[in-house]
XYZ file of C-alpha atoms in Angstrom:
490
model
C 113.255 314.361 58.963
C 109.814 314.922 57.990
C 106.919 315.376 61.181
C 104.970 312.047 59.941
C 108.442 310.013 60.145
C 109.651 311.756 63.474
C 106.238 310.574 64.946
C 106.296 307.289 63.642
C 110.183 306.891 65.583
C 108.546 308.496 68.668
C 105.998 305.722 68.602
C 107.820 303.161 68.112
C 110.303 304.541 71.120
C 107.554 304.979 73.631
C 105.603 301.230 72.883
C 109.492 299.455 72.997
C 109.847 301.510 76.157
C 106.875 300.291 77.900
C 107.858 296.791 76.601
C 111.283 296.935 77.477
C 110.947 298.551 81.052
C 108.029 295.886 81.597
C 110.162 292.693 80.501
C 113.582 293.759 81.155
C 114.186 296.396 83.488
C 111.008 294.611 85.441
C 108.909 297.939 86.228
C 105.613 297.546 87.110
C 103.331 297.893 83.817
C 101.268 300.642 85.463
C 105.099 302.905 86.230
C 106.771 301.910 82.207
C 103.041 302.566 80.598
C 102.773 306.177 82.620
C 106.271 306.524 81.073
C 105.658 305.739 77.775
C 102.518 307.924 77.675
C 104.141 310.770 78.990
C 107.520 310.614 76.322
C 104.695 310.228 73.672
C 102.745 313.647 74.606
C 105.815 315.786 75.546
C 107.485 314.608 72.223
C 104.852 315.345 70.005
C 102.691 318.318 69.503
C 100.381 317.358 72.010
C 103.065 319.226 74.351
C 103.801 319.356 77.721
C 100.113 321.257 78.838
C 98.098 319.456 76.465
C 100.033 315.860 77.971
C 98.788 316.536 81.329
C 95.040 317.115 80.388
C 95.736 314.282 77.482
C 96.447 311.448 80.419
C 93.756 313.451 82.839
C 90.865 312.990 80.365
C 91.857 310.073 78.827
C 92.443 308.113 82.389
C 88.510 309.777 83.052
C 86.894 308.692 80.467
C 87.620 304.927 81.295
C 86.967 305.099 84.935
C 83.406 306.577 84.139
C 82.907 303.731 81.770
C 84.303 300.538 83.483
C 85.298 301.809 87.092
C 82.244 300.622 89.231
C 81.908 297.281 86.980
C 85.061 296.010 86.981
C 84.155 296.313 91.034
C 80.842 295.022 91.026
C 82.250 292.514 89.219
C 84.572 290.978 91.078
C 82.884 291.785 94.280
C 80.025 289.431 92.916
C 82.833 287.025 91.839
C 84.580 286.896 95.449
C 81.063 286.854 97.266
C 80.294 283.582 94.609
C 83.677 281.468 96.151
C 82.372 281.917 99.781
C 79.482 279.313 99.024
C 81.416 277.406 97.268
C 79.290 277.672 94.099
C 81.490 276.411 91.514
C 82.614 273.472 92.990
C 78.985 272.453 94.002
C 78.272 272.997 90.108
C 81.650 270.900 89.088
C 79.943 268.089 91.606
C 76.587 268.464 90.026
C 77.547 267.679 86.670
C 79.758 265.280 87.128
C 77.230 263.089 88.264
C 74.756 264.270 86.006
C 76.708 263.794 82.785
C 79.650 261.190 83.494
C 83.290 261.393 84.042
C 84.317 261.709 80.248
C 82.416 265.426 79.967
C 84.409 266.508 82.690
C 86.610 268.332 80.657
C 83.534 270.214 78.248
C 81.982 270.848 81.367
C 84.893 272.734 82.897
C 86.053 274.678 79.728
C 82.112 276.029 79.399
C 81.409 276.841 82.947
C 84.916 278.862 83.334
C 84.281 280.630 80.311
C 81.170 281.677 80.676
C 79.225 281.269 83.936
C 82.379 282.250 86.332
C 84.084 284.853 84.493
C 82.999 287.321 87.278
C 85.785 285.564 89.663
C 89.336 286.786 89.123
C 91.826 284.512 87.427
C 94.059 283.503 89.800
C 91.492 282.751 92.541
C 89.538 280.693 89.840
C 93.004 278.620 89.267
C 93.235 277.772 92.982
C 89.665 276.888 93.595
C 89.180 274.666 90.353
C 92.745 273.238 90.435
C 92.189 270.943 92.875
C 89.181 269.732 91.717
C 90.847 268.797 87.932
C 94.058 267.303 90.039
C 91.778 264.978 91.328
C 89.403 264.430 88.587
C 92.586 263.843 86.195
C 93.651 260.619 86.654
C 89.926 258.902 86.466
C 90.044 260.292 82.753
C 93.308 257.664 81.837
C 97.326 258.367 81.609
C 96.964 261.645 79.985
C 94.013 262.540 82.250
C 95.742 265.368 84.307
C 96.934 266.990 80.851
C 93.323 266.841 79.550
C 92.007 268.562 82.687
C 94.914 271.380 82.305
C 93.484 272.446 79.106
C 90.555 272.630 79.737
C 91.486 274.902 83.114
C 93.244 276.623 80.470
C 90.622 277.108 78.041
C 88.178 277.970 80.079
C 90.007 280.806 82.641
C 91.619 282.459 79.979
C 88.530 282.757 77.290
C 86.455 283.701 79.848
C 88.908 286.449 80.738
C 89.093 288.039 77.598
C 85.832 287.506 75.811
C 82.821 287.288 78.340
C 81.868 290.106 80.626
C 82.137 290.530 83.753
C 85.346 289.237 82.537
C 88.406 291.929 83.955
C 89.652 292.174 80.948
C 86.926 291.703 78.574
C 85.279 294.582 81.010
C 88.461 296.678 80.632
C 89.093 296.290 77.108
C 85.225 297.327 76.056
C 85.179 300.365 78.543
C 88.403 301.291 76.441
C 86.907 300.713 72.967
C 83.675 302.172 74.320
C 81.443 298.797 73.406
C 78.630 298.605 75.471
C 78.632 296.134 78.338
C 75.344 294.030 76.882
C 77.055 293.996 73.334
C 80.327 292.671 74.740
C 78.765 289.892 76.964
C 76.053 288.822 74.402
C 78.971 288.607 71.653
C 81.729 287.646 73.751
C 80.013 284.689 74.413
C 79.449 283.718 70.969
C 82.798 283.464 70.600
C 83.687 282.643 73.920
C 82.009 279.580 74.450
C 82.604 277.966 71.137
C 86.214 278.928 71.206
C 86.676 276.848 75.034
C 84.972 273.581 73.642
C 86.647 274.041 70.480
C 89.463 274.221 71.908
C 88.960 271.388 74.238
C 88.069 269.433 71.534
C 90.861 270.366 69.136
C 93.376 269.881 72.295
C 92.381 266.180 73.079
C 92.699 265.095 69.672
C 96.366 266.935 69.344
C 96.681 264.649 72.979
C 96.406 262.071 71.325
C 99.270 262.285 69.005
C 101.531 264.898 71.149
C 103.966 262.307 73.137
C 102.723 262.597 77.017
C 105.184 260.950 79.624
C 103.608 261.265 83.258
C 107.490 260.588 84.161
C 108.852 263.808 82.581
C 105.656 265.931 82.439
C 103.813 265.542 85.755
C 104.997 265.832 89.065
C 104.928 262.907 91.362
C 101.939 263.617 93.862
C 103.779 263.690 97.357
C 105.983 266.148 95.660
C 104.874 269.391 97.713
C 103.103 272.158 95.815
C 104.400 275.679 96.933
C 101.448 277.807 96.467
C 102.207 279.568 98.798
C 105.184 281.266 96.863
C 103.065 281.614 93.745
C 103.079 284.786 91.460
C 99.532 285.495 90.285
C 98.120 286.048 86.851
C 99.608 289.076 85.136
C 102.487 291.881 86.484
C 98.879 294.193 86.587
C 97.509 292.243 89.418
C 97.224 291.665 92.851
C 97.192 287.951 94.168
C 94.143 286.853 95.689
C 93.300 287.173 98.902
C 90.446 286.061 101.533
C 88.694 283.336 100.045
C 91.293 281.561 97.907
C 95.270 282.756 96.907
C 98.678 282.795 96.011
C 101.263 285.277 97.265
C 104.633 286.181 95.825
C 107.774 285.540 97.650
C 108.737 289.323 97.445
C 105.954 290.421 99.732
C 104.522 289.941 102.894
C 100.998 288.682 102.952
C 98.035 290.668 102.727
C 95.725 290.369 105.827
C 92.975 287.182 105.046
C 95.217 285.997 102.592
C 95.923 282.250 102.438
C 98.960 280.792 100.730
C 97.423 277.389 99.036
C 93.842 275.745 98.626
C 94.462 273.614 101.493
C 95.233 276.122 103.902
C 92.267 278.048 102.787
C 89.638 275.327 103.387
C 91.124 274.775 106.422
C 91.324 278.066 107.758
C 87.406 278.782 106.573
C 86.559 275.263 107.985
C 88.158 276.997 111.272
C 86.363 280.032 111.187
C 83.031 278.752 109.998
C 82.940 276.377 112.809
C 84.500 279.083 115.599
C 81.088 281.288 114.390
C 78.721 278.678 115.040
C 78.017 278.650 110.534
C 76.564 275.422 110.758
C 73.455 276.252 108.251
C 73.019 274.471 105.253
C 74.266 275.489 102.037
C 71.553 277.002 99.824
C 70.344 274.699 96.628
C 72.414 274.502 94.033
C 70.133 276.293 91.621
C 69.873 279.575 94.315
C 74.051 279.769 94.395
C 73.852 280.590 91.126
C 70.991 282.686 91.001
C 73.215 285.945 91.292
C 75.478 285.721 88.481
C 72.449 284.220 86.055
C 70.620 287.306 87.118
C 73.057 289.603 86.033
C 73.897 287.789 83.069
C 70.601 288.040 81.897
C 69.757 291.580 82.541
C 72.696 292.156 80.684
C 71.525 290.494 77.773
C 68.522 291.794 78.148
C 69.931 295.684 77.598
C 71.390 294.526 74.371
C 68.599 292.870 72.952
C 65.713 295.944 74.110
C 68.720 298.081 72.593
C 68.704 296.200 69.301
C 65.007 296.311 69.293
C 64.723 300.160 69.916
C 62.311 299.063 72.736
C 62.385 302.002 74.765
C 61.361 301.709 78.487
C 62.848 303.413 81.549
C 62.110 300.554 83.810
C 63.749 298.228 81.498
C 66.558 301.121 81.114
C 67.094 300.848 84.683
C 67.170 297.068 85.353
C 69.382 296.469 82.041
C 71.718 298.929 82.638
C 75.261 296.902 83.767
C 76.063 298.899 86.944
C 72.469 297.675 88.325
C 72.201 294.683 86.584
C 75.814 293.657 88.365
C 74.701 295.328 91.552
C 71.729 293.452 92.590
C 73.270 290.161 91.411
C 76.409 291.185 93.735
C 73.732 292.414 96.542
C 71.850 288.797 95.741
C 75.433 286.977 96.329
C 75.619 288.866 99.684
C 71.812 287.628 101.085
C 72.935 284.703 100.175
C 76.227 284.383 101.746
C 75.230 286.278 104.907
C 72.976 283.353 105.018
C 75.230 280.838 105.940
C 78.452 282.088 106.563
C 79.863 284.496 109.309
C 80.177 288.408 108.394
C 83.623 288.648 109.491
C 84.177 285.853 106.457
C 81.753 287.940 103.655
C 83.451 291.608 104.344
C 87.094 289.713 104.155
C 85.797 288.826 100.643
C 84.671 292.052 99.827
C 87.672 293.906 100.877
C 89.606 291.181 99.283
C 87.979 292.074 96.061
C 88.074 295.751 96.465
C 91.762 295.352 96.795
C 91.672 293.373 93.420
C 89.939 295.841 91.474
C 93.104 298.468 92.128
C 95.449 297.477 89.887
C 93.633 296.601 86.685
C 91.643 299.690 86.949
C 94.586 301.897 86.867
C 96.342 300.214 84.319
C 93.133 300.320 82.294
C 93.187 304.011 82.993
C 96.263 304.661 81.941
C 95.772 303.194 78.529
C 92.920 305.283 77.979
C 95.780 307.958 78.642
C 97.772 306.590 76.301
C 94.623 306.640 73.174
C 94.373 309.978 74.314
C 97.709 311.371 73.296
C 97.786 308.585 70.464
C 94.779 311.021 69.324
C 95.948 314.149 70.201
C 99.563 313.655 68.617
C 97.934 312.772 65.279
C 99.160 308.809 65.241
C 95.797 308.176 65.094
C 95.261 309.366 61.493
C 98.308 307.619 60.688
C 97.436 304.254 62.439
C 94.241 304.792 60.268
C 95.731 305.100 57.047
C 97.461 302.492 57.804
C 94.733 300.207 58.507
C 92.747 300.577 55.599
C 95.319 300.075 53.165
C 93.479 296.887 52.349
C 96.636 294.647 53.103
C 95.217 292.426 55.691
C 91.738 292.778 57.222
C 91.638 295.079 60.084
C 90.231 292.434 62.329
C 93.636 290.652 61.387
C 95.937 293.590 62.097
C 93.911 294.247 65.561
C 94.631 290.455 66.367
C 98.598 291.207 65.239
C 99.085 293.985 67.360
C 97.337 292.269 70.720
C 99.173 289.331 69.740
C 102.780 290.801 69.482
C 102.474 292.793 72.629
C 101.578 289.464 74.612
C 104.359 287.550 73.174
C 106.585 290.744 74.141
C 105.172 291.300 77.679
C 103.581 287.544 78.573
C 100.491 289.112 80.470
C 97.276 288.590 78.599
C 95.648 291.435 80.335
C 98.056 293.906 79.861
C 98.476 292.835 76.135
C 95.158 293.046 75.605
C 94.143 296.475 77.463
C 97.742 297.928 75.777
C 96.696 297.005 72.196
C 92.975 298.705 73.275
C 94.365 301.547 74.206
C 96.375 301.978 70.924
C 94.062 301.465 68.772
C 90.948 303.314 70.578
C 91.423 306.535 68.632
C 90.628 304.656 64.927
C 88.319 301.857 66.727
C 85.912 303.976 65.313
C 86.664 304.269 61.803
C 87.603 301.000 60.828
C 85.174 299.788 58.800
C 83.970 296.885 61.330
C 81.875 297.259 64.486
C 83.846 298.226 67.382
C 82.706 295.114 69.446
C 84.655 292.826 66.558
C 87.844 294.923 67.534
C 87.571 294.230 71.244
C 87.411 290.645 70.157
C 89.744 290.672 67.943
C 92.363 292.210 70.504
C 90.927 289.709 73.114
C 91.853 286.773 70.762
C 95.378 288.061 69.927
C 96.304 288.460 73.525
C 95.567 284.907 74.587
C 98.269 284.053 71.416
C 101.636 281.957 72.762
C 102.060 282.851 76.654
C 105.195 281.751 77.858
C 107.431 281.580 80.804
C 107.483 285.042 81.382
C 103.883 284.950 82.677
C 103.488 284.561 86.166
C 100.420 282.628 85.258
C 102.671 280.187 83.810
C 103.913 279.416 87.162
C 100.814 279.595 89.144
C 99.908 276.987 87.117
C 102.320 274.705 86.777
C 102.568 274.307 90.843
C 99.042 273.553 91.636
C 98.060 271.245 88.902
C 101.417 269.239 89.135
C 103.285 269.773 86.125
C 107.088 270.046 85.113
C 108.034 273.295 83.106
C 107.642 270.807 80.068
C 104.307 269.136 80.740
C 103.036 273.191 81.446
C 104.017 274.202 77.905
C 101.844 270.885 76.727
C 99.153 271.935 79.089
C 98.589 275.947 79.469
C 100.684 277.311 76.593
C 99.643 274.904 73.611
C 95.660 275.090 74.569
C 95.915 278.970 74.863
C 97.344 279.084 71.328
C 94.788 277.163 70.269
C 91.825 279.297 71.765
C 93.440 282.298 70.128
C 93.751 280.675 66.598
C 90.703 279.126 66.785
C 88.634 282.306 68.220
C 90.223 284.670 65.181
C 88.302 282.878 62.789
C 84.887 282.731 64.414
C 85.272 287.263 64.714
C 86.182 287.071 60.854
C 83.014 285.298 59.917
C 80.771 287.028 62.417
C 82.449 290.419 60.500
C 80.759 289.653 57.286
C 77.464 289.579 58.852
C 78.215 292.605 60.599
């Protein structure tokens, strides 16, 4: 058996192995992607030294690129549910632009202004808002705010920084932070009100029986036995979660919306936090600020402007740090500091798990590199078959329907193909999109997203396929196209 064919069958051993112990034998990802990295290295001539400083290096290299913004992150995003800010924006519009744009209005705010708050807590603070805005919208009204939940959390999640994963799968591709955002959200955005758009027409046509696809509404909603997002991550806690049945709940964690408000009400009132809530406009001052600073890198890096002031304030780490420190003022403002360090610590908490799987797939492009897949992988992406873009989308795209967690589709395929990111004739940044868009490509029942969602908005097994699975499709057929025309103006 020739080396280049005895490495190709070690590949293909470790990735099915990681899938495999993942979906079947139910490891967590972090344990059966350690496993798979380490078969790869010690059966290859990267070798049982080289392995260890293979996954030592590689795991380095990503936590000095996305460690402390993936925290800042979704520090700023926890500190952003204690005043309430999205649902005070939800509010806003609603008046300001009429029932009917309910659904736009959702899909482009989730995507792009609240990407900075993790998944699953997003789910249970906007869930009840679209359960309640649903059936003002008609018959199908529930289904048409489930997609756009749908398109919304999950492009924002992939595509637009501070985004986890869009965060984690740049740091691995090594795309700046400003590139990613300012790009992200040029497909982002489009790609949620596509969506939307595309997904209330299909409505339309797709046969929707509230009998067989909703759940009646005194029909109890067990959040509080919810799995969260993806296997990667740790439920939500503090300010808004769910909790799994197999484990005990985390201190400050709440099991459903309800019992959260309640519990804050409790606590707000106990503290004597009877201030007002800041304008509107100063909520979400934070994350606009370090949105824009962010953008602002990219575009003084585009124009060679060169500046250490602007340097400084563009750079992501401060950029996310004063609009996380601007989120605290403003929370210590009117709520009680026992409330804003349960937040932090609740977000802290959140940041483990992705981070370490993130880390371990830079382990994994390591010894991808070192074993000399990479110059096969290469070859075998500029055969001229399909676009690169294309085959990036493929692989993202197969791993999620194999594992059913966008996030650890997306960061897997990342660290796969970070060794030939490089070389591929296409700019990095249109890889990371392109694996972003392929992960978000059929979930199914083996997400625990899948379930999250189908308890708090209210929907049978059937009417969640209609409303999460269908629209998330969608996005990722609709985003691929958007990355293959921005490639020929690349």
């Amino acid at each position: 058996m020739s080396d280049q064919v005895l490495l190709l069958a070690n590949t293909a051993v470790a990735i099915a192995g990681i899938v495999l112990a993942i979906v079947r034998l139910k490891f967590p990802p972090v344990f059966a992607l350690l496993f798979g990295t380490l078969y790869l290295g010690l059966t290859t001539k990267v070798g049982a030294a080289g392995t260890v400083e293979a996954v030592s290096d590689g795991f380095a290299d990503v936590m000095g690129d996305i460690g402390i913004l993936v925290a800042l992150g979704v520090i700023l995003g926890s500190l952003l549910t204690v005043t309430d800010t999205m649902q005070r924006l939800v509010e806003a519009t609603l008046k300001l632009f009429g029932e009917r744009s309910v659904p736009y209005v959702f899909a482009a705010a989730l995507s792009s202004l609240f990407t900075s708050i993790y998944s699953d807590v997003l789910l249970v603070l906007s869930a009840p808002l679209a359960r309640r805005l649903g059936p003002r919208l008609g018959p199908r009204g529930r289904a048409v705010m489930g997609g756009a939940l749908t398109a919304g959390i999950e492009v924002g999640l992939v595509f637009v920084a501070p985004g986890v994963a869009a965060v984690a799968i740049a740091g691995i591709l090594r795309v700046p932070l400003g590139q990613m955002f300012l790009l992200g959200l040029t497909v982002g955005l489009p790609t949620a009100l596509l969506t939307m758009f595309a997904y209330a027409g299909l409505l339309r046509v797709m046969k929707w029986t509230p009998e067989l696809d909703e759940l009646a509404d005194d029909e109890p909603v067990d959040s509080g036995t919810l799995a969260h997002d993806d296997p990667s991550e740790q439920p939500s806690t503090g300010s808004a979660a769910s909790r799994s049945p197999n484990r005990e709940p985390v201190t400050g964690e709440s099991g459903a919306s309800g019992t959260r408000t309640s519990t804050q009400q409790a606590v707000r009132q106990e503290a004597g936090a009877t201030r007002r809530e800041p304008a509107l406009f100063v909520s979400v001052t934070p994350v606009l600020v370090s949105l824009l600073l962010i953008a602002a890198g990219a575009a003084a890096e585009a124009l060679s402007i060169k500046s250490a002031t602007v340097t400084l304030l563009t750079d992501p780490v401060i950029a996310l740090f004063l609009g996380a420190g601007l989120a605290y003022a403003l929370a210590s403002r009117v709520r009680p500091r026992e409330e804003i360090s349960a937040a932090v610590g609740t977000a802290l908490s959140q940041c483990g798990p992705i981070l370490v799987l993130s880390g371990i797939s830079g382990s994994l492009g390591s010894i991808i590199e070192g074993s000399g897949m990479a110059d096969v992988l290469g070859k075998a992406f500029s055969t001229g078959f399909l676009p690169p873009l294309l085959l990036v989308w493929l692989v993202a795209a197969v791993l999620h329907i194999a594992l059913g967690s966008i996030s650890v589709a997306g960061i897997t395929a990342a660290g796969i193909l970070a060794p030939i990111a490089g070389s591929l004739d296409t700019p990095v940044v249109l890889v990371a999109l392109a694996a972003g868009s392929g992960a978000l490509f059929v979930p199914h029942v083996s997400s625990n997203f899948f379930w999250m969602f189908q308890s708090l908005l209210g929907f049978t097994t059937r009417g969640t396929v209609k409303t999460h699975a269908i629209p998330m499709t969608l996005a990722s057929v609709i985003s691929l196209p958007i990355i293959l025309v921005m490639s020929l103006f690349a």
